[in-house]
PDB file of C-alpha atoms in Angstrom:
ATOM      1  CA  MET S  10       6.696   6.418 -14.821  1.00 70.00           C
ATOM      2  CA  LEU S  11       4.784   3.684 -12.979  1.00 86.00           C
ATOM      3  CA  TYR S  12       6.312   4.276  -9.549  1.00 92.00           C
ATOM      4  CA  SER S  13       7.906   6.990  -7.467  1.00 90.00           C
ATOM      5  CA  GLU S  14      11.425   5.666  -6.894  1.00 90.00           C
ATOM      6  CA  PRO S  15      13.038   4.264  -4.889  1.00 88.00           C
ATOM      7  CA  LEU S  16      10.506   1.486  -4.470  1.00 90.00           C
ATOM      8  CA  PHE S  17      10.837  -1.299  -1.904  1.00 91.00           C
ATOM      9  CA  ARG S  18       8.843  -4.401  -1.119  1.00 90.00           C
ATOM     10  CA  PRO S  19       9.532  -7.379   1.169  1.00 92.00           C
ATOM     11  CA  PRO S  20      11.139 -10.405  -0.522  1.00 94.00           C
ATOM     12  CA  ALA S  21       8.015 -12.434   0.311  1.00 94.00           C
ATOM     13  CA  GLU S  22       6.064 -10.072  -1.965  1.00 94.00           C
ATOM     14  CA  ALA S  23       8.244 -10.694  -5.031  1.00 93.00           C
ATOM     15  CA  ASP S  24       5.258 -12.026  -6.980  1.00 94.00           C
ATOM     16  CA  SER S  25       2.791  -9.413  -5.726  1.00 97.00           C
ATOM     17  CA  LEU S  26       1.582  -6.444  -7.719  1.00 97.00           C
ATOM     18  CA  ILE S  27       2.903  -3.281  -6.068  1.00 97.00           C
ATOM     19  CA  VAL S  28       0.334  -0.508  -5.762  1.00 98.00           C
ATOM     20  CA  GLN S  29       1.709   2.775  -4.473  1.00 97.00           C
ATOM     21  CA  VAL S  30      -0.950   4.314  -2.203  1.00 97.00           C
ATOM     22  CA  SER S  31       1.599   6.538  -0.469  1.00 96.00           C
ATOM     23  CA  GLU S  32       5.171   7.701  -0.935  1.00 95.00           C
ATOM     24  CA  GLY S  33       7.981   7.570   1.568  1.00 93.00           C
ATOM     25  CA  CYS S  34       7.647   6.745   5.248  1.00 93.00           C
ATOM     26  CA  ALA S  35       5.599   8.744   7.737  1.00 91.00           C
ATOM     27  CA  TYR S  36       8.118   8.176  10.541  1.00 90.00           C
ATOM     28  CA  ASN S  37      11.345   8.114   8.505  1.00 90.00           C
ATOM     29  CA  ARG S  38      13.602   8.564  11.546  1.00 89.00           C
ATOM     30  CA  CYS S  39      14.811   5.001  12.138  1.00 88.00           C
ATOM     31  CA  LEU S  40      18.594   5.050  12.433  1.00 90.00           C
ATOM     32  CA  PHE S  41      18.870   1.561  10.914  1.00 91.00           C
ATOM     33  CA  CYS S  42      16.689   2.233   7.854  1.00 89.00           C
ATOM     34  CA  PRO S  43      17.845   4.412   4.954  1.00 91.00           C
ATOM     35  CA  MET S  44      15.120   3.210   2.570  1.00 92.00           C
ATOM     36  CA  TYR S  45      13.072   6.399   2.324  1.00 91.00           C
ATOM     37  CA  LYS S  46      15.619   9.052   3.296  1.00 90.00           C
ATOM     38  CA  GLY S  47      15.298  11.983   0.924  1.00 87.00           C
ATOM     39  CA  LYS S  48      11.743  11.039  -0.035  1.00 91.00           C
ATOM     40  CA  ASP S  49       8.982  13.124   1.535  1.00 92.00           C
ATOM     41  CA  PHE S  50       5.959  11.254   2.857  1.00 94.00           C
ATOM     42  CA  ARG S  51       2.555  11.799   1.317  1.00 95.00           C
ATOM     43  CA  VAL S  52      -0.643   9.830   0.835  1.00 96.00           C
ATOM     44  CA  HIS S  53      -1.986   9.496  -2.701  1.00 97.00           C
ATOM     45  CA  SER S  54      -5.483  10.767  -3.455  1.00 97.00           C
ATOM     46  CA  PRO S  55      -8.190   8.417  -4.758  1.00 97.00           C
ATOM     47  CA  ALA S  56      -7.767  10.006  -8.220  1.00 97.00           C
ATOM     48  CA  GLU S  57      -4.007   9.376  -8.155  1.00 97.00           C
ATOM     49  CA  ILE S  58      -4.577   5.769  -7.088  1.00 97.00           C
ATOM     50  CA  ALA S  59      -7.131   5.264  -9.887  1.00 97.00           C
ATOM     51  CA  ALA S  60      -4.698   6.637 -12.489  1.00 97.00           C
ATOM     52  CA  HIS S  61      -1.914   4.449 -11.078  1.00 97.00           C
ATOM     53  CA  LEU S  62      -4.150   1.362 -11.263  1.00 98.00           C
ATOM     54  CA  ARG S  63      -4.959   2.055 -14.927  1.00 97.00           C
ATOM     55  CA  LYS S  64      -1.234   2.234 -15.724  1.00 97.00           C
ATOM     56  CA  LEU S  65      -0.548  -0.974 -13.783  1.00 97.00           C
ATOM     57  CA  ASP S  66      -3.310  -2.803 -15.649  1.00 96.00           C
ATOM     58  CA  ILE S  67      -1.824  -1.744 -18.992  1.00 95.00           C
ATOM     59  CA  ALA S  68       1.724  -2.646 -17.923  1.00 96.00           C
ATOM     60  CA  PHE S  69       1.090  -5.904 -16.055  1.00 95.00           C
ATOM     61  CA  GLY S  70      -2.399  -7.113 -16.979  1.00 94.00           C
ATOM     62  CA  PRO S  71      -5.353  -7.909 -14.722  1.00 92.00           C
ATOM     63  CA  ASP S  72      -4.462 -11.363 -13.387  1.00 94.00           C
ATOM     64  CA  HIS S  73      -3.121 -10.676  -9.900  1.00 96.00           C
ATOM     65  CA  THR S  74      -4.188 -12.318  -6.642  1.00 97.00           C
ATOM     66  CA  ARG S  75      -1.740 -10.581  -4.283  1.00 97.00           C
ATOM     67  CA  VAL S  76      -1.044  -6.877  -3.834  1.00 98.00           C
ATOM     68  CA  PHE S  77       1.570  -5.046  -1.773  1.00 98.00           C
ATOM     69  CA  LEU S  78       0.357  -1.557  -0.864  1.00 98.00           C
ATOM     70  CA  ALA S  79       3.438   0.655  -0.862  1.00 96.00           C
ATOM     71  CA  ASP S  80       5.313   2.726   0.289  1.00 93.00           C
ATOM     72  CA  GLY S  81       6.763   2.584   3.775  1.00 89.00           C
ATOM     73  CA  ASP S  82       4.151   2.767   6.538  1.00 91.00           C
ATOM     74  CA  ALA S  83       1.101   2.851   4.268  1.00 95.00           C
ATOM     75  CA  LEU S  84      -0.959   1.840   7.300  1.00 96.00           C
ATOM     76  CA  VAL S  85      -0.589   5.367   8.660  1.00 96.00           C
ATOM     77  CA  MET S  86      -3.419   6.230   6.264  1.00 97.00           C
ATOM     78  CA  ASP S  87      -6.851   6.816   7.732  1.00 97.00           C
ATOM     79  CA  THR S  88      -8.552   3.413   7.907  1.00 98.00           C
ATOM     80  CA  ALA S  89     -11.502   4.501   5.756  1.00 98.00           C
ATOM     81  CA  ASP S  90      -9.108   5.831   3.099  1.00 97.00           C
ATOM     82  CA  PHE S  91      -7.016   2.649   3.248  1.00 98.00           C
ATOM     83  CA  LEU S  92     -10.139   0.500   2.851  1.00 98.00           C
ATOM     84  CA  ALA S  93     -11.258   2.692  -0.052  1.00 98.00           C
ATOM     85  CA  ALA S  94      -7.873   2.180  -1.717  1.00 98.00           C
ATOM     86  CA  MET S  95      -8.226  -1.580  -1.242  1.00 98.00           C
ATOM     87  CA  ALA S  96     -11.688  -1.416  -2.826  1.00 98.00           C
ATOM     88  CA  GLN S  97     -10.262   0.530  -5.782  1.00 98.00           C
ATOM     89  CA  VAL S  98      -7.654  -2.201  -6.252  1.00 98.00           C
ATOM     90  CA  CYS S  99     -10.300  -4.947  -6.107  1.00 97.00           C
ATOM     91  CA  SER S 100     -12.389  -3.100  -8.663  1.00 96.00           C
ATOM     92  CA  ALA S 101      -9.440  -2.796 -11.051  1.00 96.00           C
ATOM     93  CA  PHE S 102      -8.054  -6.273 -10.318  1.00 97.00           C
ATOM     94  CA  PRO S 103     -11.003  -8.534  -9.374  1.00 96.00           C
ATOM     95  CA  MET S 104      -8.828 -11.601  -8.753  1.00 96.00           C
ATOM     96  CA  VAL S 105      -7.024  -9.977  -5.789  1.00 97.00           C
ATOM     97  CA  ARG S 106      -7.562 -11.954  -2.582  1.00 95.00           C
ATOM     98  CA  ARG S 107      -4.691 -10.813  -0.368  1.00 96.00           C
ATOM     99  CA  PHE S 108      -3.109  -7.494   0.545  1.00 98.00           C
ATOM    100  CA  SER S 109       0.012  -6.661   2.502  1.00 97.00           C
ATOM    101  CA  ALA S 110       1.664  -3.400   3.490  1.00 97.00           C
ATOM    102  CA  TYR S 111       4.367  -1.966   5.682  1.00 93.00           C
ATOM    103  CA  GLY S 112       3.071  -0.548   8.941  1.00 92.00           C
ATOM    104  CA  SER S 113       5.036   0.931  11.817  1.00 91.00           C
ATOM    105  CA  VAL S 114       4.279   0.063  15.406  1.00 92.00           C
ATOM    106  CA  PHE S 115       3.032   3.641  15.798  1.00 93.00           C
ATOM    107  CA  SER S 116       0.557   3.283  12.934  1.00 95.00           C
ATOM    108  CA  LEU S 117      -0.706  -0.062  14.168  1.00 95.00           C
ATOM    109  CA  ALA S 118      -1.062   1.201  17.749  1.00 96.00           C
ATOM    110  CA  ALA S 119      -3.162   4.115  16.475  1.00 97.00           C
ATOM    111  CA  LYS S 120      -5.696   1.726  14.909  1.00 98.00           C
ATOM    112  CA  THR S 121      -8.675   0.542  16.922  1.00 98.00           C
ATOM    113  CA  VAL S 122      -9.515  -3.141  17.193  1.00 98.00           C
ATOM    114  CA  ASP S 123     -12.494  -2.429  14.934  1.00 98.00           C
ATOM    115  CA  ASP S 124     -10.157  -0.820  12.359  1.00 98.00           C
ATOM    116  CA  LEU S 125      -7.890  -3.867  12.393  1.00 97.00           C
ATOM    117  CA  LEU S 126     -10.821  -6.255  12.039  1.00 97.00           C
ATOM    118  CA  LYS S 127     -12.137  -4.283   9.058  1.00 97.00           C
ATOM    119  CA  LEU S 128      -8.706  -4.360   7.409  1.00 97.00           C
ATOM    120  CA  LYS S 129      -8.430  -8.103   7.975  1.00 96.00           C
ATOM    121  CA  ALA S 130     -11.932  -8.693   6.599  1.00 96.00           C
ATOM    122  CA  ALA S 131     -10.975  -6.706   3.485  1.00 96.00           C
ATOM    123  CA  GLY S 132      -7.986  -8.996   2.868  1.00 95.00           C
ATOM    124  CA  LEU S 133      -5.031  -7.345   4.636  1.00 96.00           C
ATOM    125  CA  ARG S 134      -2.764 -10.087   5.930  1.00 90.00           C
ATOM    126  CA  THR S 135       0.646  -8.626   6.748  1.00 75.00           C
TER     127      THR S 135
END
C-alpha cells in the first residue's frame, strides 16, 4: 500500500505528489473536522520516508515539481526533521521546486522566525 488511508490533500494540490511524512493529525480535536478521527498521529522515520519515496517513484515516476507533505499538521514535526524530509524528497525527485503541507496554528506558533525562514528557503510555500 502506498499510503495510510484515509488520505487528504487540498484541492489546489490535485496535481502534486503526496508524500506521507506523518499520519493523522497531532491536534485532532477540532469539532468541525472529522478527517483524521480514528487515525492515531505519528511522525514517519527517515527510513520509512525513504521507503515510501522509492514506492512513489516506481508508481508515479520521477517527474514532479510540486509535493504535498501529508498528513494533517505535518508542520508539527521538528523543523530539522521536516527539512531533512524535504531534502529526502528533493534527492528522490530532483525536479521538485515547491512544497506544501497542512499546519495548525499551534504548530506554526511553535516555530521560530528562523525556522519559518529555513522552511521557506527550502521551498515550503503553503
